[in-house]
Short mmCIF file of C-alpha atoms in Angstrom, two decimals:
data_model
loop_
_atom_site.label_atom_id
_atom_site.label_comp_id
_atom_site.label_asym_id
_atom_site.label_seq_id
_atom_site.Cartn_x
_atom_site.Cartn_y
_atom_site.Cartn_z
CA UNK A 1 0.00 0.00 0.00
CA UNK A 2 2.44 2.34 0.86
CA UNK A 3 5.06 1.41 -1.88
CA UNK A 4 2.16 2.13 -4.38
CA UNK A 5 1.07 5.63 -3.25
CA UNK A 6 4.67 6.84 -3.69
CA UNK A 7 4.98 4.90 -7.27
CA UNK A 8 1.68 6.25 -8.02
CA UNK A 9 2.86 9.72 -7.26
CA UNK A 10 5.58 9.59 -9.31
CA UNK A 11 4.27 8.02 -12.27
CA UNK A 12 4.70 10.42 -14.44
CA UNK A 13 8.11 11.70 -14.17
CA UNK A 14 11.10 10.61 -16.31
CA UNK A 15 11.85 6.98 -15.38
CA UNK A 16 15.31 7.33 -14.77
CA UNK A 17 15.59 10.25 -12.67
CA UNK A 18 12.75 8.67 -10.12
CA UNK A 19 14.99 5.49 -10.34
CA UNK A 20 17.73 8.38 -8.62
CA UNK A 21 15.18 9.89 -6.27
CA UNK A 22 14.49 6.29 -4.60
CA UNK A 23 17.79 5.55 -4.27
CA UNK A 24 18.31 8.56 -2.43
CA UNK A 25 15.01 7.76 -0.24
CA UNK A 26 16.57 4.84 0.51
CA UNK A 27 19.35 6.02 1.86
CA UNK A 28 17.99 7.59 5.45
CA UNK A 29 14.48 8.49 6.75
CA UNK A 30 15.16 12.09 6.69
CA UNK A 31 15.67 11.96 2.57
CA UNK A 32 12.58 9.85 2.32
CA UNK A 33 10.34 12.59 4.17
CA UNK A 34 11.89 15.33 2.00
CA UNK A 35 10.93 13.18 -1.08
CA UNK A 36 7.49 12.38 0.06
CA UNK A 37 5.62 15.75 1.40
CA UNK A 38 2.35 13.95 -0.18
CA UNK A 39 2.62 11.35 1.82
CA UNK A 40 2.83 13.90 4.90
CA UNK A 41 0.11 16.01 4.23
CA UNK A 42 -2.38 12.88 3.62
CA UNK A 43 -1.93 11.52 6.81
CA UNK A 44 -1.80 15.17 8.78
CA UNK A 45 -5.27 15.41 6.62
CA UNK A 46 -6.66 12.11 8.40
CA UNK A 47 -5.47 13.20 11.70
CA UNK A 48 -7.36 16.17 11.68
CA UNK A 49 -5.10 18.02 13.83
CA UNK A 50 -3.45 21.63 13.94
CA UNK A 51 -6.71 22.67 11.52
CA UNK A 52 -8.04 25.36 14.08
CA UNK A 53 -5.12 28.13 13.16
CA UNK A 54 -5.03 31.42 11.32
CA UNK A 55 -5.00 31.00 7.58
CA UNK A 56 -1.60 32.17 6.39
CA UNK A 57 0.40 31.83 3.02
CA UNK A 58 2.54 28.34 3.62
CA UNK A 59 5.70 27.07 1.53
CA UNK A 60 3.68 23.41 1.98
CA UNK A 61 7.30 21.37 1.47
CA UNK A 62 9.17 23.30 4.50
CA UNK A 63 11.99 20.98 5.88
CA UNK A 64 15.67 21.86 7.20
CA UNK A 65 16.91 21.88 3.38
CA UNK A 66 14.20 24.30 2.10
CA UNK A 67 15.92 27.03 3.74
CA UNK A 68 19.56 28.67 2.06
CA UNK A 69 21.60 31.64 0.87
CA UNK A 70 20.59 33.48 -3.00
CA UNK A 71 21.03 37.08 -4.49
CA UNK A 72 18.39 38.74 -4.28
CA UNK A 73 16.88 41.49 -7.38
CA UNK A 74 18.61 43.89 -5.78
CA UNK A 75 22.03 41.51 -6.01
CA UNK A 76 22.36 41.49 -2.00
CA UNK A 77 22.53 38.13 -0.83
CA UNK A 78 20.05 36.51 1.95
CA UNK A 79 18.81 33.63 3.64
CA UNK A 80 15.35 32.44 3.42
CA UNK A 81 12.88 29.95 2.20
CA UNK A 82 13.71 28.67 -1.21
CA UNK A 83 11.63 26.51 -2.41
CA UNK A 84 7.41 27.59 -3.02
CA UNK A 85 6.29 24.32 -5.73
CA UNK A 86 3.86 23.28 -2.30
CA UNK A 87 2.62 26.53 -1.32
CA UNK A 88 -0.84 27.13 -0.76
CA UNK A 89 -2.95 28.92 1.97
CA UNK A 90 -3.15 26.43 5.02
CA UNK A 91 -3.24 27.01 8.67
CA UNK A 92 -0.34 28.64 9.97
CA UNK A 93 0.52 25.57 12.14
CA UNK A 94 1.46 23.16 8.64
CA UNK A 95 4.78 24.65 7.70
CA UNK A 96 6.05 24.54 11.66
CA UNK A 97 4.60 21.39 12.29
CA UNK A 98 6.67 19.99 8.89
CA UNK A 99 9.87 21.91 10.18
CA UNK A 100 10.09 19.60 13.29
CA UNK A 101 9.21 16.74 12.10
CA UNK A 102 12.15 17.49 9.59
CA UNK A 103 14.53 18.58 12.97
CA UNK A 104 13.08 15.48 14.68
CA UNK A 105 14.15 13.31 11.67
CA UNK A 106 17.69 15.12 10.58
CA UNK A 107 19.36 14.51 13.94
CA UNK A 108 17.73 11.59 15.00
CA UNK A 109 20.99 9.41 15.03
CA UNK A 110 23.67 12.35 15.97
CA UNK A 111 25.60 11.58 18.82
CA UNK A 112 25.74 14.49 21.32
CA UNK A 113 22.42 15.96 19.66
CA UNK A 114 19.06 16.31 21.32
CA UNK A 115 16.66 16.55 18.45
CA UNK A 116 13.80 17.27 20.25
CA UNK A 117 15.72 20.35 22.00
CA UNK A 118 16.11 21.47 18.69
CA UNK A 119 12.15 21.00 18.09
CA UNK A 120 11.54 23.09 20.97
CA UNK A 121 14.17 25.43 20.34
CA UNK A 122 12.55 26.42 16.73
CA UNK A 123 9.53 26.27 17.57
CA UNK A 124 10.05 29.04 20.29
CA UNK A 125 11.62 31.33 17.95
CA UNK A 126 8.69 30.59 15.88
CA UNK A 127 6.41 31.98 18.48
CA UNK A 128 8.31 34.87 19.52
CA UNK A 129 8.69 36.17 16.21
CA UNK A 130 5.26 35.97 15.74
CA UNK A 131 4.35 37.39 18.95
CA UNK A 132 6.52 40.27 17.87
CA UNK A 133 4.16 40.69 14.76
CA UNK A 134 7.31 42.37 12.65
CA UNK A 135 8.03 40.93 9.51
CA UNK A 136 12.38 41.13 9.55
CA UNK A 137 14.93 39.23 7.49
CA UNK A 138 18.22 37.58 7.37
CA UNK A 139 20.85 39.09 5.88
CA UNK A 140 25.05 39.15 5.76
CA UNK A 141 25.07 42.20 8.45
CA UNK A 142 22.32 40.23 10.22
CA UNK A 143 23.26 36.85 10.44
CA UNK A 144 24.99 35.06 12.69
CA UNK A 145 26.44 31.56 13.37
CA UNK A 146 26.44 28.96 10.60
CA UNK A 147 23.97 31.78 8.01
CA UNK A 148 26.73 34.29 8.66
CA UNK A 149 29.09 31.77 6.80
CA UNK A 150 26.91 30.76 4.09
CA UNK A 151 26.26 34.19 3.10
CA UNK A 152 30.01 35.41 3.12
CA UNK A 153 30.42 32.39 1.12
CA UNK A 154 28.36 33.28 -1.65
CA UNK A 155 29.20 36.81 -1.51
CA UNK A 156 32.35 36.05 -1.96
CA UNK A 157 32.09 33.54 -5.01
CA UNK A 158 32.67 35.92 -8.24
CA UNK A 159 30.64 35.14 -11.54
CA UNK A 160 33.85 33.88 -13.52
CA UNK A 161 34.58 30.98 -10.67
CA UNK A 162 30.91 30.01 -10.47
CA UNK A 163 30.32 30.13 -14.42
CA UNK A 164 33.76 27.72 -15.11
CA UNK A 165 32.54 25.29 -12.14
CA UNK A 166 29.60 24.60 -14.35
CA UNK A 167 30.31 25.30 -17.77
CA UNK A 168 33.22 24.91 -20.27
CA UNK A 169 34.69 27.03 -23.28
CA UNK A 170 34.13 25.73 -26.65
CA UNK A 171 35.84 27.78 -29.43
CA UNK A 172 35.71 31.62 -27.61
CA UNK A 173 31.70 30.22 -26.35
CA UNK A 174 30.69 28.60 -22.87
CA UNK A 175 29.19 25.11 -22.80
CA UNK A 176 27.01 24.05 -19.59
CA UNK A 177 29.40 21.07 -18.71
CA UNK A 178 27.48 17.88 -18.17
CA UNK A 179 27.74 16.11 -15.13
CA UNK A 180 26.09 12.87 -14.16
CA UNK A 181 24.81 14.12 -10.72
CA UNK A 182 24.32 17.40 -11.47
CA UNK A 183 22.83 17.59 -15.78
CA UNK A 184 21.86 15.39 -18.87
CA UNK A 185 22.20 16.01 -22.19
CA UNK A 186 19.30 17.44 -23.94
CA UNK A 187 18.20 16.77 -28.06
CA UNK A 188 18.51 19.44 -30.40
CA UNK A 189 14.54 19.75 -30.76
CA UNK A 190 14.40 20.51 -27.02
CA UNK A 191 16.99 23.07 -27.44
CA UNK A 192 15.09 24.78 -30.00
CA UNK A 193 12.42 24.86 -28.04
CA UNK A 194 13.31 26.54 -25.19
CA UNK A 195 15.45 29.23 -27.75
CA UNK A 196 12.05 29.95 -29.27
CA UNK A 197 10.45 30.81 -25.68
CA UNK A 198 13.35 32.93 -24.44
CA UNK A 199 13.32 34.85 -28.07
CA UNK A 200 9.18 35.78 -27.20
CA UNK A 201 9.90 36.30 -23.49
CA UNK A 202 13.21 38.44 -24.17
CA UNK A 203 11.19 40.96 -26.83
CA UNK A 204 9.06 41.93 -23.67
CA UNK A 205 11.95 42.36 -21.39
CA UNK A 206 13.86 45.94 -21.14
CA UNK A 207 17.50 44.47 -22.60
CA UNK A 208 16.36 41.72 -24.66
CA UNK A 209 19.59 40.88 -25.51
CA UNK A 210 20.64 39.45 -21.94
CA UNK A 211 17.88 36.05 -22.84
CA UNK A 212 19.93 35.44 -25.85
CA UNK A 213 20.46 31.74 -26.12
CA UNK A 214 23.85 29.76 -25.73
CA UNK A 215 23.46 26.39 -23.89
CA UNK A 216 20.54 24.07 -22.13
CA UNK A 217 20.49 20.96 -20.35
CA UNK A 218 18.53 18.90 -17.92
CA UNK A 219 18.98 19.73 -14.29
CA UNK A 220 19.51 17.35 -11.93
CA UNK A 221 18.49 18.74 -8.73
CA UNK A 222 16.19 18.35 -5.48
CA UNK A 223 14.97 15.16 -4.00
CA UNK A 224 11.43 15.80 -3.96
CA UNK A 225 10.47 17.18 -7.23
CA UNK A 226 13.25 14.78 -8.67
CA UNK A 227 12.08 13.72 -12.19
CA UNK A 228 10.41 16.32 -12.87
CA UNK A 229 10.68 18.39 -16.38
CA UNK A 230 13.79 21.39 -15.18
CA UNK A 231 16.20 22.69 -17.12
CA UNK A 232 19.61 24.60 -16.31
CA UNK A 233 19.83 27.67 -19.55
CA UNK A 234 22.95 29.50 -20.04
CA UNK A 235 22.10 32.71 -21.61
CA UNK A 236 24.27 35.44 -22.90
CA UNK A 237 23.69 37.78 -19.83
CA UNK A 238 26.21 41.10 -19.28
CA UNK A 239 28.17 39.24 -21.98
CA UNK A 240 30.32 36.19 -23.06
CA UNK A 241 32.15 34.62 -21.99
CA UNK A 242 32.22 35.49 -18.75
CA UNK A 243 29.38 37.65 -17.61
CA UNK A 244 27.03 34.87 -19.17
CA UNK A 245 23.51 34.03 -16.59
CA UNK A 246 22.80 30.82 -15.95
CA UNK A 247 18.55 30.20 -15.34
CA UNK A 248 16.74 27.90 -14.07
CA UNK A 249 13.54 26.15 -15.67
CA UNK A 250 11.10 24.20 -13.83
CA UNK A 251 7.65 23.22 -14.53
CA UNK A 252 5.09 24.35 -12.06
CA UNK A 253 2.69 21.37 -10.98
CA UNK A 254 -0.59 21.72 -8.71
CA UNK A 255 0.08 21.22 -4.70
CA UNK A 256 0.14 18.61 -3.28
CA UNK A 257 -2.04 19.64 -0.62
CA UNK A 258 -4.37 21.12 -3.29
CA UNK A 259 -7.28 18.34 -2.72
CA UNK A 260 -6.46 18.06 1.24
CA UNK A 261 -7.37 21.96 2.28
CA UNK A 262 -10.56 23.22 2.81
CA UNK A 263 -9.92 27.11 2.60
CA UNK A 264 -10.84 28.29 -0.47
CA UNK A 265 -7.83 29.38 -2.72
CA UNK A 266 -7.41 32.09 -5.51
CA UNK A 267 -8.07 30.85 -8.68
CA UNK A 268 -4.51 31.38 -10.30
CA UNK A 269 -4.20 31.27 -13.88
CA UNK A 270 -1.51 28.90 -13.81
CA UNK A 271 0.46 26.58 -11.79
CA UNK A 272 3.65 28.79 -11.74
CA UNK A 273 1.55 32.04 -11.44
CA UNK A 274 0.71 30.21 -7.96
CA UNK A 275 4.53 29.42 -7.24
CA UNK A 276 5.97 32.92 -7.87
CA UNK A 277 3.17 35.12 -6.16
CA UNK A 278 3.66 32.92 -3.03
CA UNK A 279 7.08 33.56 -3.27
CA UNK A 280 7.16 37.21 -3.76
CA UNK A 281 4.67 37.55 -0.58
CA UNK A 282 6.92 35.51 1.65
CA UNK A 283 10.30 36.70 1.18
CA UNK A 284 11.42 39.42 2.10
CA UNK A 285 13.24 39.79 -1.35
CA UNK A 286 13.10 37.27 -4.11
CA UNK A 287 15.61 35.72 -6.47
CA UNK A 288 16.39 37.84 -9.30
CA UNK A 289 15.09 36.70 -12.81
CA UNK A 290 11.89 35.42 -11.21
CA UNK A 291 9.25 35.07 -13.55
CA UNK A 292 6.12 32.93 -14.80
CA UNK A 293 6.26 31.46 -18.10
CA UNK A 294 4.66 29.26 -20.48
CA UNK A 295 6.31 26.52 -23.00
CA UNK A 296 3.72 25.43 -24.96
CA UNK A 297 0.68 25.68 -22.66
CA UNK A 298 2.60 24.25 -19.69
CA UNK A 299 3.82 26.20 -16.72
CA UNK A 300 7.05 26.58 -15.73
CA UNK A 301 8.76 29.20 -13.12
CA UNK A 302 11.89 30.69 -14.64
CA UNK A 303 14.71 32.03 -12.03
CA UNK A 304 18.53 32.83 -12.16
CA UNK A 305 20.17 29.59 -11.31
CA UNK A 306 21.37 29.11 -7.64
CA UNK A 307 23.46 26.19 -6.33
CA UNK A 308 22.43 23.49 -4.28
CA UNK A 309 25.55 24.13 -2.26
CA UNK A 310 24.10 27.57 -1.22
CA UNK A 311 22.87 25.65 1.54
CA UNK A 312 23.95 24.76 5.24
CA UNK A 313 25.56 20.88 5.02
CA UNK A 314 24.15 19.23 7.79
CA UNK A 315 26.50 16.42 7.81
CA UNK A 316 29.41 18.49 8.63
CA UNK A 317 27.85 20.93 10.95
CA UNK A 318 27.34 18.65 14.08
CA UNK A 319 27.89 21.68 16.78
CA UNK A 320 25.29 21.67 19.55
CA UNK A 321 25.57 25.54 20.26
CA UNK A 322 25.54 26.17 15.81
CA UNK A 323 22.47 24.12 15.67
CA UNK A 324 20.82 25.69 18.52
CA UNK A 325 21.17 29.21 16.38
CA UNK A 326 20.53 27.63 13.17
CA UNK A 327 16.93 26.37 14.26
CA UNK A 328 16.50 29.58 16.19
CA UNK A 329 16.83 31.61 12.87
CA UNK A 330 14.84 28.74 10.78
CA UNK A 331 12.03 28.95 13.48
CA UNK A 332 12.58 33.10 13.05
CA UNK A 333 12.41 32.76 8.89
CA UNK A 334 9.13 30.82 8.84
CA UNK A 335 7.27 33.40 11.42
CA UNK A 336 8.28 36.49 9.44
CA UNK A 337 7.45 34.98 5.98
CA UNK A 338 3.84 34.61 7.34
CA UNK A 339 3.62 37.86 8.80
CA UNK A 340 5.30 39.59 5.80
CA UNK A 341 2.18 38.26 3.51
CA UNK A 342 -0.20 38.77 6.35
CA UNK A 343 -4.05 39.66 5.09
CA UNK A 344 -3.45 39.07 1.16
CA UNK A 345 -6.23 36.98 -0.31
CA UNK A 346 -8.08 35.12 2.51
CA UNK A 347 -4.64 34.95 4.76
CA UNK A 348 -5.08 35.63 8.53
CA UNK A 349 -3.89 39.60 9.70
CA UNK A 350 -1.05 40.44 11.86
CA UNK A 351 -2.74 41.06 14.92
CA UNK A 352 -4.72 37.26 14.65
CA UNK A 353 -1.08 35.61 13.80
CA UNK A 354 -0.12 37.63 16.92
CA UNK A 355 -3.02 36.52 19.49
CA UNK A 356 -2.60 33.09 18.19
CA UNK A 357 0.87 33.36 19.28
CA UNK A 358 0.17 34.33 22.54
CA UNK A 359 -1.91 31.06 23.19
CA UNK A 360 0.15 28.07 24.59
CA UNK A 361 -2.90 24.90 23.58
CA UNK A 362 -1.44 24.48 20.10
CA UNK A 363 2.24 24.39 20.94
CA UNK A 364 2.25 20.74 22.70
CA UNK A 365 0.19 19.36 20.13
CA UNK A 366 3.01 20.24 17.27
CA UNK A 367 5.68 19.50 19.17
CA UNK A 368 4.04 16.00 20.45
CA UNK A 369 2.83 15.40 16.29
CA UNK A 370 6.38 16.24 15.26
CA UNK A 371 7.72 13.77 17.51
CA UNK A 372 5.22 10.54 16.67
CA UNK A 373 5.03 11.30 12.92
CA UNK A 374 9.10 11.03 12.56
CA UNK A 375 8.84 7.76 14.16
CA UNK A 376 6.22 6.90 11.44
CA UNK A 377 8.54 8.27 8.71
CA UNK A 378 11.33 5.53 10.26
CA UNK A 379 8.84 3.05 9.53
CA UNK A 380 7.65 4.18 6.47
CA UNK A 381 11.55 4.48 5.48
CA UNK A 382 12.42 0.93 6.51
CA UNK A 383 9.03 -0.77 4.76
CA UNK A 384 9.95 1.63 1.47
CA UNK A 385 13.49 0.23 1.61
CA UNK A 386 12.86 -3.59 1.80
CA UNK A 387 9.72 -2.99 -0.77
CA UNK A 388 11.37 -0.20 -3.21
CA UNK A 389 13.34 -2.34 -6.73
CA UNK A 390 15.54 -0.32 -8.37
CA UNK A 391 15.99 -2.34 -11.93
#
């Protein structure tokens, strides 16, 4: 039963790449839960818990690797939620409650590590930030502990290093290098095809020329929307070869906590017109490039490329005392992304988010679901395992 809701789920992806994504499941029950936020949602749904909260604008797939460093529009660079293909308005208590069970989960097996300290610990940041009812943000001069060093990291990287990581020079003309882990090769026709959409989106844009197309190829990236249809584009940008953009190109599918919610939701005209307002609500300052686009008649959400490494490794990062301020400004993040899009299209206002806050019935019942469903996810993880083939 539970081997054929996840194969169900993914049924329509490319065949190889879900291959990938199981193998990674496989590999700990922390990777299975980030590949498997349907699964999460249906059984919250069945519960019935953590319904009676303020409606609020939710990223829906919020876990400990959601979260990392990007330039923003303005080319500063900050920390916050990154990824929005989930969100959907939902009670305010959905994206905390999945945050725990993701701390619950990620340190389960770390020696010297209290996982449900770290629960608590984000949780109460959570609440005080909300209590506050000001919407602030993380940034280099803001940061501290293990964001302050992500942040000088990226600031630091110049275009020319990060463009020759991922690309090669081919006759005086950069190449997106192709890497098994990383991209695929894609066939000529495909290649046309997304030069023909960034022609028509670059004759609306103010310097057309920056869209001009060089390179494309399939992105390998993510563990739960491994499979799907994404693309890494290498366009000419400030100019070649080495002020060329890379994007990135993503189709935008419905939520999976579209059929599970019973607030009523905007009717969006499209999938990654859903994505990208979301976004723009919640942070505090979105990735540059961000746009939604259509390839013929399918959504897709268009944004300047950013590393997976722009994230915090939690493997090497094992310090009690980092952790302890990594949660804290996790727990901080989620709060002020609800307040920031407080009151916009059926989502609760401030002072509600606040007074909620302020109440203390709620907070057991998160922290005590957190706990029980990442015991579930261990048993979902081991019956997936044994179950899962991988010819």
């Amino acid at each position: 039963m539970l081997l054929q809701r996840i194969l169900q789920f993914n049924s329509d992806r490319d065949l190889l790449l879900v291959k990938r994504k199981y193998e990674r499941m496989s590999a700990d029950p922390f990777t299975f839960f980030r590949g498997t936020c349907h699964l999460f949602y249906a059984d919250l749904a069945k519960s019935g818990l953590l319904r009676e909260a303020p409606a609020v604008w939710i990223c829906g797939d919020l876990h400990l690797e959601n979260f990392g460093s990007y330039k923003g529009d303005n080319r500063l660079v900050y920390f916050d939620i990154n990824d929005f293909d989930e969100a959907i308005l939902a009670p305010c208590t959905f994206d905390i409650v999945r945050l725990l069970t993701s701390i619950e989960l990620a340190f389960a097996q770390t020696e010297g590590i209290d996982p449900q300290l770290l629960a608590e610990t984000a949780l109460e940041a959570y609440v005080e930030a909300l209590s506050d009812g000001k919407a602030r943000w993380v940034e280099r001069d803001t940061a501290t502990g293990l964001v302050k060093l992500l942040l000088k990291r990226e600031k630091e990287l110049d275009r020319q290093s990060f463009l020759d990581e991922r690309t090669e020079i081919e006759a005086g003309e950069r190449r997106i290098k192709i890497r098994d882990k990383k991209t695929r090769p894609l066939p000529q026709d495909r290649k046309q095809l997304i030069q023909t959409f960034l022609e028509s989106h670059a004759a609306q844009q103010p310097n057309p020329d920056f869209f001009k197309f060089i390179d494309a190829a399939w992105r390998i990236a993510g563990t739960g929307s491994l499979g799907l249809e994404r693309y890494m584009v290498l366009v000419e940008g400030k100019g070649s070869p080495d002020e060329n953009y890379l994007l990135d190109l993503k189709i935008a599918r419905p939520s999976s906590l579209e059929n599970i919610i019973q607030l009523k939701q905007p009717k969006w005209k499209s999938q990654g017109k859903r994505i990208v307002a979301i976004q723009k609500r919640m942070q505090a300052i979105s990735p540059a490039l961000l746009h939604a686009v259509t390839i013929t008649d399918r959504s897709f959400v268009m944004r300047e490329y950013q590393p997976t490494e722009d994230k915090i490794d939690l493997e090497e990062n094992r310090d009690l005392e980092d952790l302890i301020g990594l949660v804290n400004t996790v727990g901080q993040v989620v709060a002020w992304a609800q307040l920031r899009s407080n009151g916009r299209q059926g989502a609760a206002i401030a002072d509600d988010l606040i007074e909620f806050a302020e109440k203390k019935h709620w907070r057991k019942t998160v922290l005590s679901y957190a706990q029980q469903y990442s015991q579930k996810v261990k048993q979902y993880w081991a019956t997936f395992k044994d179950q899962v083939k991988f010819e």
